[in-house]
Tab-separated table of N, CA and C in Angstrom:
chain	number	residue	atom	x	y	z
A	1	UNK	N	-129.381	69.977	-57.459
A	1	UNK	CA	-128.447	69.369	-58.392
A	1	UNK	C	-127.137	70.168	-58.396
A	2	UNK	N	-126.083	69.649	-58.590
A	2	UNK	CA	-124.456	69.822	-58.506
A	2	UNK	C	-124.279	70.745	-59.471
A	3	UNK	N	-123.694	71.875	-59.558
A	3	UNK	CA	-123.213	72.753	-60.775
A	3	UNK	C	-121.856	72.883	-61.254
A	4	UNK	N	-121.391	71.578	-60.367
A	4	UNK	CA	-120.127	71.715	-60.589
A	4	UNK	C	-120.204	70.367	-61.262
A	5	UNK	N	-118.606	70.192	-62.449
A	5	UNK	CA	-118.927	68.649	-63.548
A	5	UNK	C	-118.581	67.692	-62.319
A	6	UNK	N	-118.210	66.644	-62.923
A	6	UNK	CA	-117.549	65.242	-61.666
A	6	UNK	C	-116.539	65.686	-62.173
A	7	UNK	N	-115.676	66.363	-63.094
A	7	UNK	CA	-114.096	66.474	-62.801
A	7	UNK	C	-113.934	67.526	-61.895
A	8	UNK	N	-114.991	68.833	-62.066
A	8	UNK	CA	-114.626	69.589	-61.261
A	8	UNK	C	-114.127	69.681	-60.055
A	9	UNK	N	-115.920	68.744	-59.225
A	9	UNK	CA	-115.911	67.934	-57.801
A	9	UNK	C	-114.819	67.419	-57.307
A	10	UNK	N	-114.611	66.226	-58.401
A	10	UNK	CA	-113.173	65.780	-57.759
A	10	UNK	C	-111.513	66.489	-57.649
A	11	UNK	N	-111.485	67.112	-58.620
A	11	UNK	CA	-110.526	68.466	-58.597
A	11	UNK	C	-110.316	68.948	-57.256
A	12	UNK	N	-111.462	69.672	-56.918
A	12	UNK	CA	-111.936	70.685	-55.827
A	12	UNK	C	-112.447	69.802	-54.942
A	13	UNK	N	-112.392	68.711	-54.443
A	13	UNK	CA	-113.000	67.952	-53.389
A	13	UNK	C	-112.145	68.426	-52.064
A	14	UNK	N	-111.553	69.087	-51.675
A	14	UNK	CA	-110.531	69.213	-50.451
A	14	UNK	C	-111.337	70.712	-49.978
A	15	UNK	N	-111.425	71.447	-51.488
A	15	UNK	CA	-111.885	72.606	-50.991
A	15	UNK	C	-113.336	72.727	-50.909
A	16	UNK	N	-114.671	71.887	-51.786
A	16	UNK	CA	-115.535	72.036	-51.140
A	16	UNK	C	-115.853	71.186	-49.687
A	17	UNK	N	-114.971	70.295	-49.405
A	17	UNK	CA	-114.780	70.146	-48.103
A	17	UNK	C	-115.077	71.045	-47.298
A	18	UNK	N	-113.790	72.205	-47.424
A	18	UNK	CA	-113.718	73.340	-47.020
A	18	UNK	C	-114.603	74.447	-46.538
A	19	UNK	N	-115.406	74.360	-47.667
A	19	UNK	CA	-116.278	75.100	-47.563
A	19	UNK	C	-117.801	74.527	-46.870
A	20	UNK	N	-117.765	73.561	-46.426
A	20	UNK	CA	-118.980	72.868	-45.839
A	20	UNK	C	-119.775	72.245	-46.884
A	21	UNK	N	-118.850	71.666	-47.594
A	21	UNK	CA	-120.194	70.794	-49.020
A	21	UNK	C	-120.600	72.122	-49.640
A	22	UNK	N	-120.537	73.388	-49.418
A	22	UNK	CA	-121.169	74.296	-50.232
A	22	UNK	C	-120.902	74.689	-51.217
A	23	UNK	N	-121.100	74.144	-52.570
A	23	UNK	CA	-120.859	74.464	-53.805
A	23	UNK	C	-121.062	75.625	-54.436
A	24	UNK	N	-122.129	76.209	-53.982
A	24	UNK	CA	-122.446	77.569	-54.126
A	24	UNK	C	-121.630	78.722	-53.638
A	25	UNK	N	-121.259	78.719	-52.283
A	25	UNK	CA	-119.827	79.027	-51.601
A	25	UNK	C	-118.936	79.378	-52.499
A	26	UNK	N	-118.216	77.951	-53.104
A	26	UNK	CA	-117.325	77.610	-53.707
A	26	UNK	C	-117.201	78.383	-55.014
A	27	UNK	N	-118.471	78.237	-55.527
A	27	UNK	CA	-118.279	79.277	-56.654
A	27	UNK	C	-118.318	80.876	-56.642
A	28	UNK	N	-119.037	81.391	-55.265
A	28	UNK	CA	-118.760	82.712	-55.511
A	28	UNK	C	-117.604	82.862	-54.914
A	29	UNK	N	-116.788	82.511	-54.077
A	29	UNK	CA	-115.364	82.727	-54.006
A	29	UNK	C	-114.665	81.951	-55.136
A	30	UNK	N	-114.939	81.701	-55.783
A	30	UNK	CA	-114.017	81.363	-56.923
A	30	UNK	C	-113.910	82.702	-58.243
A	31	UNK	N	-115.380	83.061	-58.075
A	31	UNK	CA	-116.093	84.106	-58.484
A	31	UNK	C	-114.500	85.509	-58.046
A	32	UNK	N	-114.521	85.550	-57.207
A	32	UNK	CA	-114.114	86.284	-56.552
A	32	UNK	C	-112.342	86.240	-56.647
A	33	UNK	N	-111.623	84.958	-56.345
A	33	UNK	CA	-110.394	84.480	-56.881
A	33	UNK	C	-110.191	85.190	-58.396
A	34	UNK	N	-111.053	84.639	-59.080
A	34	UNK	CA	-110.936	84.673	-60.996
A	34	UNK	C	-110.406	86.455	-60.851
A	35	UNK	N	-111.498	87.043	-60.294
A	35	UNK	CA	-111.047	88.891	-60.644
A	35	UNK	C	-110.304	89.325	-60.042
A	36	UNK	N	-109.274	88.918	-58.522
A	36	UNK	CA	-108.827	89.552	-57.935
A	36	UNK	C	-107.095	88.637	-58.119
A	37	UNK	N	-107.396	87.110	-58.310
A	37	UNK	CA	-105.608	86.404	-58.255
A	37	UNK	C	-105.145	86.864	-59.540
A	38	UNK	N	-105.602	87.220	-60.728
A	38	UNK	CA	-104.602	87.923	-61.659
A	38	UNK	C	-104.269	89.114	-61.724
A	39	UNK	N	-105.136	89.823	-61.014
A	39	UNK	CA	-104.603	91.525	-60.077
A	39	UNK	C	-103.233	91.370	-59.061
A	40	UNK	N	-103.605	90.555	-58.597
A	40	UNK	CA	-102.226	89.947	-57.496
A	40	UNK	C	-101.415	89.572	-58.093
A	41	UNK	N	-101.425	88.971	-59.167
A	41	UNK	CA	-99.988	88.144	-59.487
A	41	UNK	C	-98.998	88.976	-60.855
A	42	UNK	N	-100.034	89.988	-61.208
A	42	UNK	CA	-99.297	91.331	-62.218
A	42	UNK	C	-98.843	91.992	-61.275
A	43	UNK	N	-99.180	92.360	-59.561
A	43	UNK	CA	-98.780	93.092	-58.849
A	43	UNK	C	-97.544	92.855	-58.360
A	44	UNK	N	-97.519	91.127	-57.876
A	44	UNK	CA	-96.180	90.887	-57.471
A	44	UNK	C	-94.884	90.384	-58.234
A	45	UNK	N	-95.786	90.200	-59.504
A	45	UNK	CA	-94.394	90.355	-60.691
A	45	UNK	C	-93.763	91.711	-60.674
A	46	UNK	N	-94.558	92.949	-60.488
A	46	UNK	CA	-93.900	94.029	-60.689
A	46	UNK	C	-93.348	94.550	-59.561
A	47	UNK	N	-93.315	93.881	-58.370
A	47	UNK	CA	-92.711	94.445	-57.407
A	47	UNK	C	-91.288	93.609	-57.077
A	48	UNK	N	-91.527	92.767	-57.667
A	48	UNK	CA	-90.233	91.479	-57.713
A	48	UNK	C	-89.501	92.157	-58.974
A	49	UNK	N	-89.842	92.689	-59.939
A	49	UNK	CA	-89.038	93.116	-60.582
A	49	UNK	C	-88.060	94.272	-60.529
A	50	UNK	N	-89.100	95.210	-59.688
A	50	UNK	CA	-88.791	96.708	-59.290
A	50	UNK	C	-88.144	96.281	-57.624
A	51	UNK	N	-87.818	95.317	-57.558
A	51	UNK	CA	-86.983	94.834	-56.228
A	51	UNK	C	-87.560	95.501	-54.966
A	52	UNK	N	-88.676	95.318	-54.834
A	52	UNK	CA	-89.676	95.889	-53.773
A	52	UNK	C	-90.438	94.585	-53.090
A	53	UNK	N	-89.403	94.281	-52.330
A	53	UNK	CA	-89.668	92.709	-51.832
A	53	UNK	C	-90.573	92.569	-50.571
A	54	UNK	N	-90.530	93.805	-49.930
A	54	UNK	CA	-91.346	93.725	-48.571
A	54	UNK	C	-92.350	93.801	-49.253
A	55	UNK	N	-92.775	94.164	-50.374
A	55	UNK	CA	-94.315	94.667	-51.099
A	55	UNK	C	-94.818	93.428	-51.186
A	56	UNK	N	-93.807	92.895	-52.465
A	56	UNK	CA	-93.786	91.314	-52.896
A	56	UNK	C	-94.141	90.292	-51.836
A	57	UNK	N	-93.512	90.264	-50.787
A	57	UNK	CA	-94.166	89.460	-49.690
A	57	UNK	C	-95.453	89.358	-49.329
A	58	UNK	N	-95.965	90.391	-48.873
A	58	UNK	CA	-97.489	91.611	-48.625
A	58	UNK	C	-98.526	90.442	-49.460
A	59	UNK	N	-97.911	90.805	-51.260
A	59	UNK	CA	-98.912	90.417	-51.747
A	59	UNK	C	-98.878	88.980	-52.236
A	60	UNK	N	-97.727	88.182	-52.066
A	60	UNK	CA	-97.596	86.681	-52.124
A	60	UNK	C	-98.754	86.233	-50.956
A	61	UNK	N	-98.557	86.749	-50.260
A	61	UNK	CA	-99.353	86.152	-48.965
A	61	UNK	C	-100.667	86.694	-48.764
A	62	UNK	N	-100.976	87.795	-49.686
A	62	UNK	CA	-102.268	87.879	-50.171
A	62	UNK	C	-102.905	86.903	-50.993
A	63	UNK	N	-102.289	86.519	-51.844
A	63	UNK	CA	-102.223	85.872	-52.926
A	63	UNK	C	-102.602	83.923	-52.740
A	64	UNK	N	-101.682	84.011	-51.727
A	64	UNK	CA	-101.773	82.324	-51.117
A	64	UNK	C	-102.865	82.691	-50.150
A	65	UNK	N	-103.397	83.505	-49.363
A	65	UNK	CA	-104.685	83.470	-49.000
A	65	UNK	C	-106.005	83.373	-49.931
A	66	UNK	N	-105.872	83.961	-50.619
A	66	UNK	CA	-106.628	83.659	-51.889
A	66	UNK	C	-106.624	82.340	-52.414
A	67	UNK	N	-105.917	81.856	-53.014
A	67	UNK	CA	-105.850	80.610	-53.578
A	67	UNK	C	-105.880	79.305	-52.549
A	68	UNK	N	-105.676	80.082	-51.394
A	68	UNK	CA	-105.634	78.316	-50.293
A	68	UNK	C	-106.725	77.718	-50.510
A	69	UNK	N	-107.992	78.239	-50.196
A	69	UNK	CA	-109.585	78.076	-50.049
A	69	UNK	C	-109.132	76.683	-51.733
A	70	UNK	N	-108.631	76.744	-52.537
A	70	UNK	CA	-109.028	75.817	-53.343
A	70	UNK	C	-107.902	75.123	-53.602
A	71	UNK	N	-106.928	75.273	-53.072
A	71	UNK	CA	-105.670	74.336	-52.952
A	71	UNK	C	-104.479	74.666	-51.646
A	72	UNK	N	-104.180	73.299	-51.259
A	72	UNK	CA	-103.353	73.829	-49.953
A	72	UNK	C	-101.961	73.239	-50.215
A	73	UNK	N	-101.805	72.573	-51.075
A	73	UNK	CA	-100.531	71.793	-51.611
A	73	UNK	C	-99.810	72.839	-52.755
A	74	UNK	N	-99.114	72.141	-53.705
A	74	UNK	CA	-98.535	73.283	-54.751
A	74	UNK	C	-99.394	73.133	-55.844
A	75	UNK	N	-99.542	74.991	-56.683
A	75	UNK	CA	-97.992	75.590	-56.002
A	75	UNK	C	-98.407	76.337	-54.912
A	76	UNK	N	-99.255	76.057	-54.193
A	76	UNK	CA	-99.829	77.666	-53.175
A	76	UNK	C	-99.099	77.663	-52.060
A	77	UNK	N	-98.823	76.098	-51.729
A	77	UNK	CA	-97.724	75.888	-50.675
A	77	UNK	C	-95.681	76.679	-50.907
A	78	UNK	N	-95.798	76.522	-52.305
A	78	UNK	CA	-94.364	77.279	-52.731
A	78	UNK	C	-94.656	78.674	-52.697
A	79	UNK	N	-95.752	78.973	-52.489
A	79	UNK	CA	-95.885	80.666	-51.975
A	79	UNK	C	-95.016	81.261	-50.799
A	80	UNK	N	-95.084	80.235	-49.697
A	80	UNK	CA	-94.678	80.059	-48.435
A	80	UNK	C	-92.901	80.952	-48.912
A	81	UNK	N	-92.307	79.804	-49.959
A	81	UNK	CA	-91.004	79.951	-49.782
A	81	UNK	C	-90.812	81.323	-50.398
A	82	UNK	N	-91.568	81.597	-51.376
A	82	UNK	CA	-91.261	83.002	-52.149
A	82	UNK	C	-91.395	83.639	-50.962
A	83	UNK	N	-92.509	83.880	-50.155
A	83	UNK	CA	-92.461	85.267	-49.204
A	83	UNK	C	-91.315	84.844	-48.395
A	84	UNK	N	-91.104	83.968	-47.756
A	84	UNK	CA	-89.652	84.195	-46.981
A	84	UNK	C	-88.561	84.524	-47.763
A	85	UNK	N	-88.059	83.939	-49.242
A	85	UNK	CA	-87.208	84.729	-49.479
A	85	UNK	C	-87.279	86.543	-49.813
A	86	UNK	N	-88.403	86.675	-50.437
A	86	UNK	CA	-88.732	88.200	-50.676
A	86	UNK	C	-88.631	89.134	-49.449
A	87	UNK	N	-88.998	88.495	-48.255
A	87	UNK	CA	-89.398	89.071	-46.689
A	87	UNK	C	-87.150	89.329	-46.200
A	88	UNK	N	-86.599	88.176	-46.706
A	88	UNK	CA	-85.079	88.369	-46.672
A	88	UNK	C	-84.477	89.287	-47.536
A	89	UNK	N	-85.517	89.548	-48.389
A	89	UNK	CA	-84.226	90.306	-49.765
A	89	UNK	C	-83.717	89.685	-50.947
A	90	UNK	N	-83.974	88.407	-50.797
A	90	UNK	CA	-83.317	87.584	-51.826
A	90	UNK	C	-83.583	87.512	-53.284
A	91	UNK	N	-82.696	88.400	-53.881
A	91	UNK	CA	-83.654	89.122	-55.508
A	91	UNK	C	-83.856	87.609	-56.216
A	92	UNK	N	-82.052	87.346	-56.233
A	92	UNK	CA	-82.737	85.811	-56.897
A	92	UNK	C	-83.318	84.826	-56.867
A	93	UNK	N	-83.529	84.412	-55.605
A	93	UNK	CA	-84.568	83.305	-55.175
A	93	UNK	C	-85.792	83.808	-55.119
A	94	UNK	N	-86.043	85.125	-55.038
A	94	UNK	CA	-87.817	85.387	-55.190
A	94	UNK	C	-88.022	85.502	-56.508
A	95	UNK	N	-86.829	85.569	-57.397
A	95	UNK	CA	-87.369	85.537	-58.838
A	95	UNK	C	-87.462	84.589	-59.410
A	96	UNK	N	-86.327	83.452	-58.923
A	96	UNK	CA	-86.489	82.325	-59.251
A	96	UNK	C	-87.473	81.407	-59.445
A	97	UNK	N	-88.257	81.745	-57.808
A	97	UNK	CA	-89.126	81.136	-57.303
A	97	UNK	C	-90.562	81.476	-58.170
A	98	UNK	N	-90.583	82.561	-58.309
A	98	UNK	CA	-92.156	83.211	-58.956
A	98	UNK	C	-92.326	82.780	-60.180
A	99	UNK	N	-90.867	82.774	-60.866
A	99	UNK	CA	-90.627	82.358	-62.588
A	99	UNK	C	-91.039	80.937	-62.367
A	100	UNK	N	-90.916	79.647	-61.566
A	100	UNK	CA	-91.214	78.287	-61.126
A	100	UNK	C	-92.689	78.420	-61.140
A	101	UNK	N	-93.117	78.908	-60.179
A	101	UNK	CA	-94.607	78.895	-59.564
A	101	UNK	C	-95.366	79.860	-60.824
A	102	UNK	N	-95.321	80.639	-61.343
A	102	UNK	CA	-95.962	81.161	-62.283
A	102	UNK	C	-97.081	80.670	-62.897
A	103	UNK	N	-96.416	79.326	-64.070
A	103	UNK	CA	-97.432	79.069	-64.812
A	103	UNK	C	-98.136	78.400	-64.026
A	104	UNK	N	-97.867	77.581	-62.919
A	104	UNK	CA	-98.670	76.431	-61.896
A	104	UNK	C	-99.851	77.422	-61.612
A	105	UNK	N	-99.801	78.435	-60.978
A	105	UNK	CA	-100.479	79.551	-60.079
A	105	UNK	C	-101.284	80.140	-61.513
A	106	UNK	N	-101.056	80.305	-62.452
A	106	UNK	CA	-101.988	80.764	-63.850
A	106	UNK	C	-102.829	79.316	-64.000
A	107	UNK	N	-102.342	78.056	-63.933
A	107	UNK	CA	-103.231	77.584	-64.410
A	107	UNK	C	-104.251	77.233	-63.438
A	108	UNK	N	-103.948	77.223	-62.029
A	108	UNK	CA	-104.758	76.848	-61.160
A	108	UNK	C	-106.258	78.218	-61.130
A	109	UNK	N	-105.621	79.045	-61.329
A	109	UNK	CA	-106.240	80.135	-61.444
A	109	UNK	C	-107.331	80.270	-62.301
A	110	UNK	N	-106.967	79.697	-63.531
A	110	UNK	CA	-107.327	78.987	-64.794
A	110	UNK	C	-108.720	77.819	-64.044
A	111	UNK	N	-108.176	77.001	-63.662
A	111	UNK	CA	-109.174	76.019	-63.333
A	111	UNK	C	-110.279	76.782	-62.307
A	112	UNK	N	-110.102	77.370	-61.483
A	112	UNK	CA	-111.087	77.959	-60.530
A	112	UNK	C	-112.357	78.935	-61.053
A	113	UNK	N	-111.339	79.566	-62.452
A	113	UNK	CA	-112.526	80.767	-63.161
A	113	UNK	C	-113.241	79.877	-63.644
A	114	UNK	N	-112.834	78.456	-64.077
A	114	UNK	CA	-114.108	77.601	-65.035
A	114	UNK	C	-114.881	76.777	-63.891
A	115	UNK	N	-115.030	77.287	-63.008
A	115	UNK	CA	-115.847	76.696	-61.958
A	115	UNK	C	-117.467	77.575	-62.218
A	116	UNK	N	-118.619	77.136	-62.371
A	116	UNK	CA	-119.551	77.674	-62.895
A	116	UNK	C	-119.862	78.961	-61.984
């Protein structure tokens, strides 16, 4: 039996795709997302702030590796643009960009920890 609800399923249907129908999969890397994408995303606020953009890049793209497995569209896809501007230098467009993607990337984050 499914441990995931029917909103969940359908939510996450791309990514248990992903994962080979494996729901179980799905949840211990989600398991795994929940404790480590809000470690990442206090990290690259503070390196975007402290204008440490090669860092910021590093861990955007840590970050969108993490989160792809359960979404490949936005915002994980606007990850893309933050690390190229951060990877350029661009104080304001990587701040811009993170301040945009923020709450999207909290709530998705949000949805994955309530995955059983």
């Amino acid at each position: 039996m499914s441990k995931l609800s029917s909103e969940q399923r359908q939510r996450f249907a791309s990514a248990i795709e992903r994962v080979g129908d494996d729901e179980d999969i799905l949840i211990v890397l989600a398991e795994m997302a929940s404790e480590d994408a809000p470690v990442l995303m206090k990290k690259l606020e503070g390196e975007i702030s402290n204008g440490f953009f090669d860092a910021a890049a590093q861990t955007a793209h840590a970050l969108k590796g993490l989160l792809s497995t359960f979404e490949t569209g936005e915002p994980v896809e606007g990850l893309q643009s933050l690390i190229d501007s951060a990877r350029q230098g661009d104080e304001k467009e990587t701040t811009q960009l993170f301040n945009s993607l923020k709450p999207e990337l909290l709530n998705l984050v949000d949805l994955v920890s309530q995955l059983p």
